[in-house]
Coordinates of C-alpha atoms in Angstrom, one line a residue:
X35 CA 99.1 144.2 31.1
X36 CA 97.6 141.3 29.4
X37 CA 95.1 141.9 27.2
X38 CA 91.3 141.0 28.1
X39 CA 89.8 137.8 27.2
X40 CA 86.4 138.4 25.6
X41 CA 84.4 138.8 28.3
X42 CA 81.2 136.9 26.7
X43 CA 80.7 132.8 26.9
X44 CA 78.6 131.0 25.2
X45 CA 75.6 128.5 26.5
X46 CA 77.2 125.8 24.3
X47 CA 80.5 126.6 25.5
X48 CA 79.4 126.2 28.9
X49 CA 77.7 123.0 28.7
X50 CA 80.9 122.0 27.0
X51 CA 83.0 122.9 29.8
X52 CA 80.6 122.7 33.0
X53 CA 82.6 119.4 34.1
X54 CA 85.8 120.8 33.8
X55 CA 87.7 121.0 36.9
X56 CA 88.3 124.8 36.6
X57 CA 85.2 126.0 35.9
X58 CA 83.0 128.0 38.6
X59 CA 79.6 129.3 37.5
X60 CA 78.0 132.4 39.7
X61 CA 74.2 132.5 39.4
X62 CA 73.3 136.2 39.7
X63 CA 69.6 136.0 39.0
X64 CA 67.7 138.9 41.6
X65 CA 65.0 141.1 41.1
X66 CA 65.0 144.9 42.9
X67 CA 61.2 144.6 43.3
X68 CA 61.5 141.5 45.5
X69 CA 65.1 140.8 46.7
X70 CA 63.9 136.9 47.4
X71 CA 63.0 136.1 44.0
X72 CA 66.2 135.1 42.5
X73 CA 66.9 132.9 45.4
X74 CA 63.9 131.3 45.3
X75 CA 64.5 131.0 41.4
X76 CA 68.0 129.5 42.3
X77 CA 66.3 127.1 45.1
X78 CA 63.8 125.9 42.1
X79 CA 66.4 125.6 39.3
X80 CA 69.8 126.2 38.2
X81 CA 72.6 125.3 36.5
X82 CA 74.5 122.2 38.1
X83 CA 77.3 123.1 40.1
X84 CA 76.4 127.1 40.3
X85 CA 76.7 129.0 43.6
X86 CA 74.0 131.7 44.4
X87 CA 75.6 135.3 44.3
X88 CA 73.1 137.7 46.4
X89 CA 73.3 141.3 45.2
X90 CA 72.8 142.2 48.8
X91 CA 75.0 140.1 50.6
X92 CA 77.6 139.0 48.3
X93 CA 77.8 141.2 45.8
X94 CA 77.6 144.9 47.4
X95 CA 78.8 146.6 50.4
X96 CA 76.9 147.5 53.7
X97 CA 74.9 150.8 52.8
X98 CA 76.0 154.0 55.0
X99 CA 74.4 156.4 56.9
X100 CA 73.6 159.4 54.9
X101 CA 73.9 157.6 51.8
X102 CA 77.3 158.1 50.4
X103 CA 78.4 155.1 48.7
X104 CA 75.3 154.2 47.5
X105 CA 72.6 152.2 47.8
X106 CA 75.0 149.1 46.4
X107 CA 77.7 149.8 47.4
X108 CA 81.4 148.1 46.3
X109 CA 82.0 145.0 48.8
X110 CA 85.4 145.5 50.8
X111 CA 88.1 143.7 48.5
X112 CA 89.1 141.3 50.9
X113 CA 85.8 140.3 52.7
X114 CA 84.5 139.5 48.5
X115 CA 87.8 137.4 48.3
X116 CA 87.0 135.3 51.2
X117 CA 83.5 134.7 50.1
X118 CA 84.6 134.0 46.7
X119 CA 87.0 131.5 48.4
X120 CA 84.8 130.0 50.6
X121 CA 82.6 129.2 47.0
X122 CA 85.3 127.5 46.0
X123 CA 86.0 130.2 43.4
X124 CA 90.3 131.1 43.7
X125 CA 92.7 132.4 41.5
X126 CA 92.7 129.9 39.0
X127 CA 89.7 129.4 37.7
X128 CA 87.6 130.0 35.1
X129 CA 83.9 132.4 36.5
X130 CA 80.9 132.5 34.3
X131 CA 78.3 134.4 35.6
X132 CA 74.8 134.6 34.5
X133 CA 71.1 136.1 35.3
X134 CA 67.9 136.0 33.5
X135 CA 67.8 139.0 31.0
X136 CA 64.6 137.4 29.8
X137 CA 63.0 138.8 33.0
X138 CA 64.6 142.2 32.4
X139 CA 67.5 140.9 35.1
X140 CA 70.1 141.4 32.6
X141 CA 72.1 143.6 34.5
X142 CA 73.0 141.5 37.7
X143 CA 75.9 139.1 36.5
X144 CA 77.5 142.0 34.6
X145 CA 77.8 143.4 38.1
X146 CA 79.7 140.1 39.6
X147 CA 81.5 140.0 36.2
X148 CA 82.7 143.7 37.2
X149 CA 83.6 142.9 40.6
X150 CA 85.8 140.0 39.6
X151 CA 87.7 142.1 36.9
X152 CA 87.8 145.0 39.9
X153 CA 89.4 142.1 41.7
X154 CA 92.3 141.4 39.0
X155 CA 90.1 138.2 38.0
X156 CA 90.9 138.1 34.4
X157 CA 88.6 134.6 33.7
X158 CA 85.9 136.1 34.6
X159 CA 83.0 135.8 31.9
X160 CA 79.1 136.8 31.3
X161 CA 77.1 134.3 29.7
X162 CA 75.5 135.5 26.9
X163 CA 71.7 135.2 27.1
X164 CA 71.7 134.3 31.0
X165 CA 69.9 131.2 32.4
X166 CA 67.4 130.8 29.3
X167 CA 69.9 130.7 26.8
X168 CA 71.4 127.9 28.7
X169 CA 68.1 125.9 29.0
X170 CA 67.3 126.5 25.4
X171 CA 70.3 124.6 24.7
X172 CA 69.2 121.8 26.3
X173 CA 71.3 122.5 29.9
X174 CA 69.5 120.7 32.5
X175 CA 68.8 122.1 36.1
X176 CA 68.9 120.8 39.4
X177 CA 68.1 122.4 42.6
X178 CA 70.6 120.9 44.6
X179 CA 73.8 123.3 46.1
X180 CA 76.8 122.1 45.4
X181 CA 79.6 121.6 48.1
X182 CA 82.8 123.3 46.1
X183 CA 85.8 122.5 48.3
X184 CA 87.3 126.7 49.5
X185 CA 89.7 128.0 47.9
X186 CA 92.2 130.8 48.0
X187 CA 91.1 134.0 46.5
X188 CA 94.0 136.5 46.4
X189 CA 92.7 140.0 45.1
X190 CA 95.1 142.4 43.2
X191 CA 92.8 145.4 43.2
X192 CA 92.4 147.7 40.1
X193 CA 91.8 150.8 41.5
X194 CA 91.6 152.8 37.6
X195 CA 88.2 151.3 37.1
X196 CA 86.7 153.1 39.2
X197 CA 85.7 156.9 39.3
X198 CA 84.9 158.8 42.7
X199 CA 81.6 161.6 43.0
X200 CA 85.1 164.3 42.4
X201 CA 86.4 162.0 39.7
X202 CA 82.9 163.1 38.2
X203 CA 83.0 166.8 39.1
X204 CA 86.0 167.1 38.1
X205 CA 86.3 165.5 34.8
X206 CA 88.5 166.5 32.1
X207 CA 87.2 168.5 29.1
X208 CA 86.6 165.3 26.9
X209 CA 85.3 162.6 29.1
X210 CA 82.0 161.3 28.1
X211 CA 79.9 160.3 31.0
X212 CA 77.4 158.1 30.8
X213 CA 74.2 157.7 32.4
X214 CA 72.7 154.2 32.1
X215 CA 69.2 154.3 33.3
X216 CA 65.8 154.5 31.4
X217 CA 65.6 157.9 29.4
X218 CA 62.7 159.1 31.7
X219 CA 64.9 158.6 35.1
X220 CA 67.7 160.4 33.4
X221 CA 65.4 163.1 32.5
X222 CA 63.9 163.4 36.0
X223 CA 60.2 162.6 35.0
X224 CA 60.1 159.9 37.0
X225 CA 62.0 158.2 40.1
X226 CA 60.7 154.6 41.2
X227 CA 63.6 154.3 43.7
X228 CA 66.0 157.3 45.1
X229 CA 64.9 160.6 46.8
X230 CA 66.1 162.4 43.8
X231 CA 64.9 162.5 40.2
X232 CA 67.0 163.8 37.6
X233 CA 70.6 163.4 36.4
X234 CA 74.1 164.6 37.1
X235 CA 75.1 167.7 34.8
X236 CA 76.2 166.9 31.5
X237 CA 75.8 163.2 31.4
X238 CA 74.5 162.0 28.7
X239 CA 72.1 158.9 28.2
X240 CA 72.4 155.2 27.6
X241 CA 69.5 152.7 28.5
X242 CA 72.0 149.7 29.8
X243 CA 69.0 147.7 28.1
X244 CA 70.3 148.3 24.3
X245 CA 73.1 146.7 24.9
X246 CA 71.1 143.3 24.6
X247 CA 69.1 142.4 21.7
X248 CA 65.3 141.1 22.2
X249 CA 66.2 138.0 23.0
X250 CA 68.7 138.7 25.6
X251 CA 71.8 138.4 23.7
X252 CA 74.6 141.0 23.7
X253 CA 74.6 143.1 20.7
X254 CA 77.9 142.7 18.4
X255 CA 80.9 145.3 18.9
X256 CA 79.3 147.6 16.2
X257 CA 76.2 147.6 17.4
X258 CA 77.8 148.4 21.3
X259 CA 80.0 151.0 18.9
X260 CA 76.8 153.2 17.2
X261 CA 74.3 153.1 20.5
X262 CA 76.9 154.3 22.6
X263 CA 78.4 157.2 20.5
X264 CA 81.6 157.6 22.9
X265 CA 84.1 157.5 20.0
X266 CA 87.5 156.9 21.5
X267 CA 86.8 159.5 24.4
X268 CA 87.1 158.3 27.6
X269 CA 83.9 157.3 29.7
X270 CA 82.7 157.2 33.2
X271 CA 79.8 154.9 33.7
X272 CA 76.8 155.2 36.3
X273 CA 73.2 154.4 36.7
X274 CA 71.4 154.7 39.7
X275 CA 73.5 152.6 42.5
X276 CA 76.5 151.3 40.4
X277 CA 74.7 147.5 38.9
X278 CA 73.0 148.6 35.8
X279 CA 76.1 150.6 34.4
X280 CA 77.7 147.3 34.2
X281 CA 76.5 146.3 30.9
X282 CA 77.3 149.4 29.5
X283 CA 80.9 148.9 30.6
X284 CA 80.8 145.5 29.2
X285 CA 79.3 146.7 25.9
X286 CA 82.5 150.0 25.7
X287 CA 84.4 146.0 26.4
X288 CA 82.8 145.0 23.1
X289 CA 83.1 148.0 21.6
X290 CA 87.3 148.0 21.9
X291 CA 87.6 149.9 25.5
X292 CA 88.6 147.8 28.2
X293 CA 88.0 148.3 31.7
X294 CA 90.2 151.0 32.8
X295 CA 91.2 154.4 33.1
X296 CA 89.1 155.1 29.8
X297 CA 86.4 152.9 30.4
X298 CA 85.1 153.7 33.9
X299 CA 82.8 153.0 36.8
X300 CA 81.0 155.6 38.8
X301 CA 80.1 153.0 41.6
X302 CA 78.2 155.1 44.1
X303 CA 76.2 156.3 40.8
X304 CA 73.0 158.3 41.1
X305 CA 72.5 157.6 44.6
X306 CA 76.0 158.6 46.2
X307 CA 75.7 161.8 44.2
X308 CA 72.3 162.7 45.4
X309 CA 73.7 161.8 49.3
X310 CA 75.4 165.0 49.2
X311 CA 73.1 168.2 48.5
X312 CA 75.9 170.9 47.5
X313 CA 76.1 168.5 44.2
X314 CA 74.4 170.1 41.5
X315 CA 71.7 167.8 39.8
X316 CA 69.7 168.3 36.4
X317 CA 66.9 167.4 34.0
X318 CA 65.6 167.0 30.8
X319 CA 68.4 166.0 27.8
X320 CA 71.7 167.3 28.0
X321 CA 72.1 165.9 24.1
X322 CA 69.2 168.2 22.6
X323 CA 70.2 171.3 24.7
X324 CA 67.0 171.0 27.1
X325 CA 69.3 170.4 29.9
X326 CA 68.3 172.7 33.1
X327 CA 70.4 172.6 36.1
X328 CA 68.9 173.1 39.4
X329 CA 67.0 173.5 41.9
X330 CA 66.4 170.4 42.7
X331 CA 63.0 169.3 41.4
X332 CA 60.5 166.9 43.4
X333 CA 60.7 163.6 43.1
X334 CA 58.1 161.9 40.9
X335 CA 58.0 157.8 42.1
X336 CA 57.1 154.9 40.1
X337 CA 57.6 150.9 40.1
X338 CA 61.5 149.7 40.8
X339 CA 63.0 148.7 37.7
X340 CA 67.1 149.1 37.6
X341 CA 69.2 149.8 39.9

């Protein structure tokens, strides 16, 4: 297999290339709290020639009853490749996504970068720093939609990036996996958004959030390397519906893991797992031994803040 292309682009490399034929650019910019923000932020501003990706619509699946899945979750392989065509995004060409990390969004265009790479899409791209760092660099913005002519989007579907509720039950001794919400979901103190607080035995945890500095930028490949801790172990990925793990499978990218079989996504996440209540759950902090397994605690709520 050919080896990944860095999965990061720049703001100046962007407003280098936005004319080129080629290039497509997703905005991805959403907000859990309110799903009609980021479309309103796309209607007021946004980079010329970039078509609105809707986490709801475009970029996940229709939720099922019960749960399983997840509350986002993956889009059927061939009704994303139509909307991807009808975008005027095919085969060939060249995808940068982007969000506002600025407005702690940052997790949304690693999601469509995901799908795309799920898809076989290897030009797919996040750019680093989202929407600001583009306007910083003196991008202009226009509100107007553009009219791309379709396209032909032919998926070749990667099924090893993605890990299944056994996949996780049943993972080999050595497999790190990786819970990417804040520390106090993980630790079931507090759950703003599923029935369930807590965290799936033996994960360990990773705020997606370090894997940007505080400006919005992606931390370098050491930096990815020390927060994470994985080593060379393989990982599995989740958060609480499959969107916020994304950076953290962008970051292991950085770090010198590809997508793959060692660098997984648990894309029901939190929420599938919780869907079925034979699965064991946990809190506290698997990493300082306070780890305790069952029962199933109540659920204290709180503000939606990742997904």
């Amino acid at each position: 297999m050919t080896a990944p292309a860095y999965p990061l682009k720049s703001a100046a490399w962007l407003l280098d290339h936005l004319d080129d034929p080629e290039v497509r650019v997703l905005d991805c910019r959403y907000a859990l709290s309110d799903p009609l923000l980021g479309r309103l932020a796309y209607m007021d501003g946004h980079v010329p020639g970039a078509v609105y990706a809707d986490l709801e619509t475009d970029l996940s699946g229709p939720v099922q009853e019960g749960g399983a899945g997840g509350r986002h979750p993956l889009p059927d392989p061939a009704d994303l490749a139509a909307w991807l065509g009808s975008v005027g995004i095919g085969n060939g060409n060249v995808v940068v996504c982007y969000d506002d990390p600025g407005n702690g969004q940052g997790f949304y265009a690693a999601r469509a970068w995901w799908l795309l790479r799920w898809l076989g899409h290897h030009e797919a791209y996040v750019l680093d720093g989202g929407y600001p760092a583009y306007r910083a660099e003196g991008g202009e913005a226009t509100a107007e939609e553009p009219a791309h002519a379709p396209a032909t989007f032919t998926p070749d579907v990667r099924p090893e990036l993605v890990a299944t509720a056994q996949d996780v039950a049943e993972r080999p001794e050595g497999t790190l996996l990786i819970d990417s919400r804040a520390p106090e979901r993980y630790r079931g103190e507090r759950e703003p958004i599923d029935a369930q607080a807590g965290h799936i035995p033996g994960a360990v945890n990773r705020d997606w959030s370090g894997a940007l500095n505080a400006y919005g930028h992606w931390r370098d490949a050491d930096a990815q390397t020390g927060r994470l801790e994985a080593g060379t172990a393989p990982t599995i990925t989740y958060c609480g519906s499959g969107v916020s793990a994304a950076p953290n499978l962008l970051a292991r990218e950085l770090a010198g893991v590809p997508l793959g079989p060692d660098n997984r996504l648990y894309a029901g996440s939190w929420s599938d797992w919780i869907s079925d209540p034979a699965r064991p759950v946990a809190t506290g902090d698997f990493s300082t031994g306070d780890e305790v397994v069952g029962p199933r605690p109540e659920t204290p709520t709180g503000d939606p803040a990742q997904s």
